XYZ file of C-alpha atoms in Angstrom:
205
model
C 104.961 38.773 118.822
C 103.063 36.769 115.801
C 102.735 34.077 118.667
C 100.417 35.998 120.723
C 97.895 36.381 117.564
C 97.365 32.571 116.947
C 94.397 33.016 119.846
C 91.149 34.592 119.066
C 91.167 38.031 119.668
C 87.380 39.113 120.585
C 85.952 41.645 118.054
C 86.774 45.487 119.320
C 84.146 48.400 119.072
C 87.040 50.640 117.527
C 90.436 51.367 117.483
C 90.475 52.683 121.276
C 88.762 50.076 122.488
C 91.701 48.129 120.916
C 94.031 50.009 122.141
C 93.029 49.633 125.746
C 92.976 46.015 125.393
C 96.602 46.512 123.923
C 98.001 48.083 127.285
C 96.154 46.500 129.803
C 97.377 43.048 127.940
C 100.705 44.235 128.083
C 100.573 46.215 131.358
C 102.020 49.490 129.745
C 102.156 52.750 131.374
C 99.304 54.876 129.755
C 101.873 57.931 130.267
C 104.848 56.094 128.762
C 103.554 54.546 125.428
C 105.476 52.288 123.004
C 104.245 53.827 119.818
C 106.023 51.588 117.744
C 105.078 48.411 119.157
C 101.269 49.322 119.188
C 101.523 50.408 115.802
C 103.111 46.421 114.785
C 100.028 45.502 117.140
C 97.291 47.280 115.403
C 98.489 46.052 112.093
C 98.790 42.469 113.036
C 95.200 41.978 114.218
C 93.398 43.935 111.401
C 95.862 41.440 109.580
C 94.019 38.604 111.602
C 90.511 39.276 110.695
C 88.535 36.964 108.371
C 86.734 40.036 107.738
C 86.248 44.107 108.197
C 82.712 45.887 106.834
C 84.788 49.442 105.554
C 83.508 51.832 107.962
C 85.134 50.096 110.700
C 88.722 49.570 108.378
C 88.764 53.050 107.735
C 88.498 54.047 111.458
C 91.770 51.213 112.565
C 93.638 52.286 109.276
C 93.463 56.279 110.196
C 93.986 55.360 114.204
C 97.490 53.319 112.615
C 98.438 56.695 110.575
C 97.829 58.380 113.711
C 100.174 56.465 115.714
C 102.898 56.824 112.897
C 102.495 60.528 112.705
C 103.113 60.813 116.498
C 106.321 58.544 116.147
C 107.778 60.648 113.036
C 107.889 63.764 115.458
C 109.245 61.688 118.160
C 111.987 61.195 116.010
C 112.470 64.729 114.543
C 115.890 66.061 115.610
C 114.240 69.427 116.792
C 110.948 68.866 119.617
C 108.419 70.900 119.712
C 108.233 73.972 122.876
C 105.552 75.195 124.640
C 104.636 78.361 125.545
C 106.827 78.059 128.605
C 109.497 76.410 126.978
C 108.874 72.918 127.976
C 109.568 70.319 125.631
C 106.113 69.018 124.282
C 105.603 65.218 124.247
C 103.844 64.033 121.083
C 101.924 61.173 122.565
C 100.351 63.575 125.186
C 97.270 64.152 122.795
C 96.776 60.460 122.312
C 96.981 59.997 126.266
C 94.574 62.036 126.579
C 92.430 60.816 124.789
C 92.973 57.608 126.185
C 92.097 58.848 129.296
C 88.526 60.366 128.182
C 87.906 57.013 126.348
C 88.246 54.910 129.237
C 86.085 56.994 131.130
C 83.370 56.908 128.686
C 83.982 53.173 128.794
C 83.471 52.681 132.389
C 80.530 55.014 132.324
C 79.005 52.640 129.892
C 79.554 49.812 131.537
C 78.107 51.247 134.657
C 75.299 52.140 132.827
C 74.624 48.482 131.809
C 75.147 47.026 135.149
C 72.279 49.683 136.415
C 69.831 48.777 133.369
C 70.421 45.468 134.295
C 69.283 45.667 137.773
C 66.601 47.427 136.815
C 65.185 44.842 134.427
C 65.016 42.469 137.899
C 62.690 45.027 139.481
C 58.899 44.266 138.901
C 57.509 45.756 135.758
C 54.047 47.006 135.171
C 51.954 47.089 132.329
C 51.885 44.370 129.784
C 56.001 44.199 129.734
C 55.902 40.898 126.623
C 54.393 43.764 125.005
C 56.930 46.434 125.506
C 59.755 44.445 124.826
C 58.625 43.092 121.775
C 57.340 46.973 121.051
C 61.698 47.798 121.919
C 62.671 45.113 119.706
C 61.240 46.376 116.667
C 61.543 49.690 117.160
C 65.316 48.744 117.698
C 65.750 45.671 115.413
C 68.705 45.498 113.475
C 70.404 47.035 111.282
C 68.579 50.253 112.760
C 71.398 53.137 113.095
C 71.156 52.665 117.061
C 73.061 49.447 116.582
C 75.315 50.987 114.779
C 76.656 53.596 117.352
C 79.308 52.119 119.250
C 82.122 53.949 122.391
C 84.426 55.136 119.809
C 81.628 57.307 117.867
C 80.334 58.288 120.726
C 83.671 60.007 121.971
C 84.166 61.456 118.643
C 80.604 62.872 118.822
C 81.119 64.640 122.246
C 85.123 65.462 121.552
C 83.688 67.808 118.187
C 80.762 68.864 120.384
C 83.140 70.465 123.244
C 85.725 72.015 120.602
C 82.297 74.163 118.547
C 81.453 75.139 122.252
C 85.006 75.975 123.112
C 85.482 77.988 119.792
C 82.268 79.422 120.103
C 83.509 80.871 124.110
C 86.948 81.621 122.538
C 84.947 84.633 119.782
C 82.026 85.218 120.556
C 79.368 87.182 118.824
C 77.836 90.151 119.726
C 73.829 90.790 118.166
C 73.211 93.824 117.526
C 69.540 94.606 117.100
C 68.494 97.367 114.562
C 65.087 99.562 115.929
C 63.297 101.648 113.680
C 63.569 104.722 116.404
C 65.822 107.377 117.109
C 66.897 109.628 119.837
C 65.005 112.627 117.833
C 62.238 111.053 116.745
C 60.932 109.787 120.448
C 61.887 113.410 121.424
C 59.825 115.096 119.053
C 56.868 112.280 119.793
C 56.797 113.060 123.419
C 56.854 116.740 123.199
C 54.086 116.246 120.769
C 52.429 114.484 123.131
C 52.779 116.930 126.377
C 51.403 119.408 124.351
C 48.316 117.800 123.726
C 47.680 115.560 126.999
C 46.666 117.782 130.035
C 47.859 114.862 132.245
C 49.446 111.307 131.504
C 50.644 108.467 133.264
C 54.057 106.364 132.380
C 52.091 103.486 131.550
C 50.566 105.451 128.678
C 53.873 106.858 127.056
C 56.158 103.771 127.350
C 53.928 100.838 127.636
């Protein structure tokens, strides 16, 4: 296995984008993964880098933890049922996730290949001017270079669970007026007596 790592891995956006690499290098069923193996994976290349700025450590080192929580409860004597009493797999969360990732992934590509064609088609304006305008607006060190897949999916993943919370209770507003059923009633008796005639308009509106 310490073979493999004597070639230059490329530099990974995050620990899914690693992880992707992992099983399509290895040709592993996404539905059947080797948790320990990817675990001895993961910790070997973070062990290869010359170097890793912190935010980016942190986010390898908790997807590692991850992957050894999910193998403890494989191992637990006693699994984990469902509501239906089917035995609950504890990779399934990570598969899914997987799943969403790569998605977001191809999107993003997609996306590229489409900006790409559309920086052939014929511009107009002053486009030196624009570009240079986009490259200083977006120069680095900006926080838009900073925003890479993984973030991203973490970003939309907390987005959908507040809206699916917010679905699962939601909240009734209850809006206070400063009338009541005897007041009005007393107001528009007051009022027949005194009007000779009146339209709807000029009670209600």
């Amino acid at each position: 296995m310490s073979a493999s790592y004597q070639i230059k891995l490329p530099q990974f956006e995050g620990p899914f984008d690693l992880l992707l690499f992992f099983i399509e290098r290895d040709e592993l069923d996404i539905y059947n993964i080797p948790i320990f193996s990817l675990t001895k994976d993961f910790l070997a290349y973070i062990h290869s880098l010359d170097e890793l700025n912190i935010e980016m450590a942190s986010e390898f080192i908790l997807f590692v933890s991850t992957l050894m929580r999910i193998k403890a409860k494989m191992l637990l004597p006693r699994k984990e049922i469902d509501a239906f009493g089917n035995e609950i797999d504890p990779r399934q969360e990570l598969v899914d996730k997987i799943i969403e990732y790569k998605r977001f992934k191809e999107a993003s590509e997609q996306m590229v290949l489409l900006e790409a064609e559309r920086m052939l088609l014929a511009k107009r304006g002053n486009i030196k001017k624009e570009l240079d305008q986009l490259g200083e607006d977006y120069a680095e060190g900006t926080e838009i270079q900073t925003v890479t897949m993984y973030k991203l999916m973490n970003t939309f993943e907390r987005i959908m669970k507040k809206l699916r919370d917010r679905n699962a209770n939601p909240q009734h507003v209850v809006v206070k007026y400063n009338y009541s059923l005897e007041g009005q009633r007393s107001f528009l008796l007051d009022y027949m007596k005194e009007a000779t005639q009146s339209s709807f308009e000029d009670i209600f509106m």
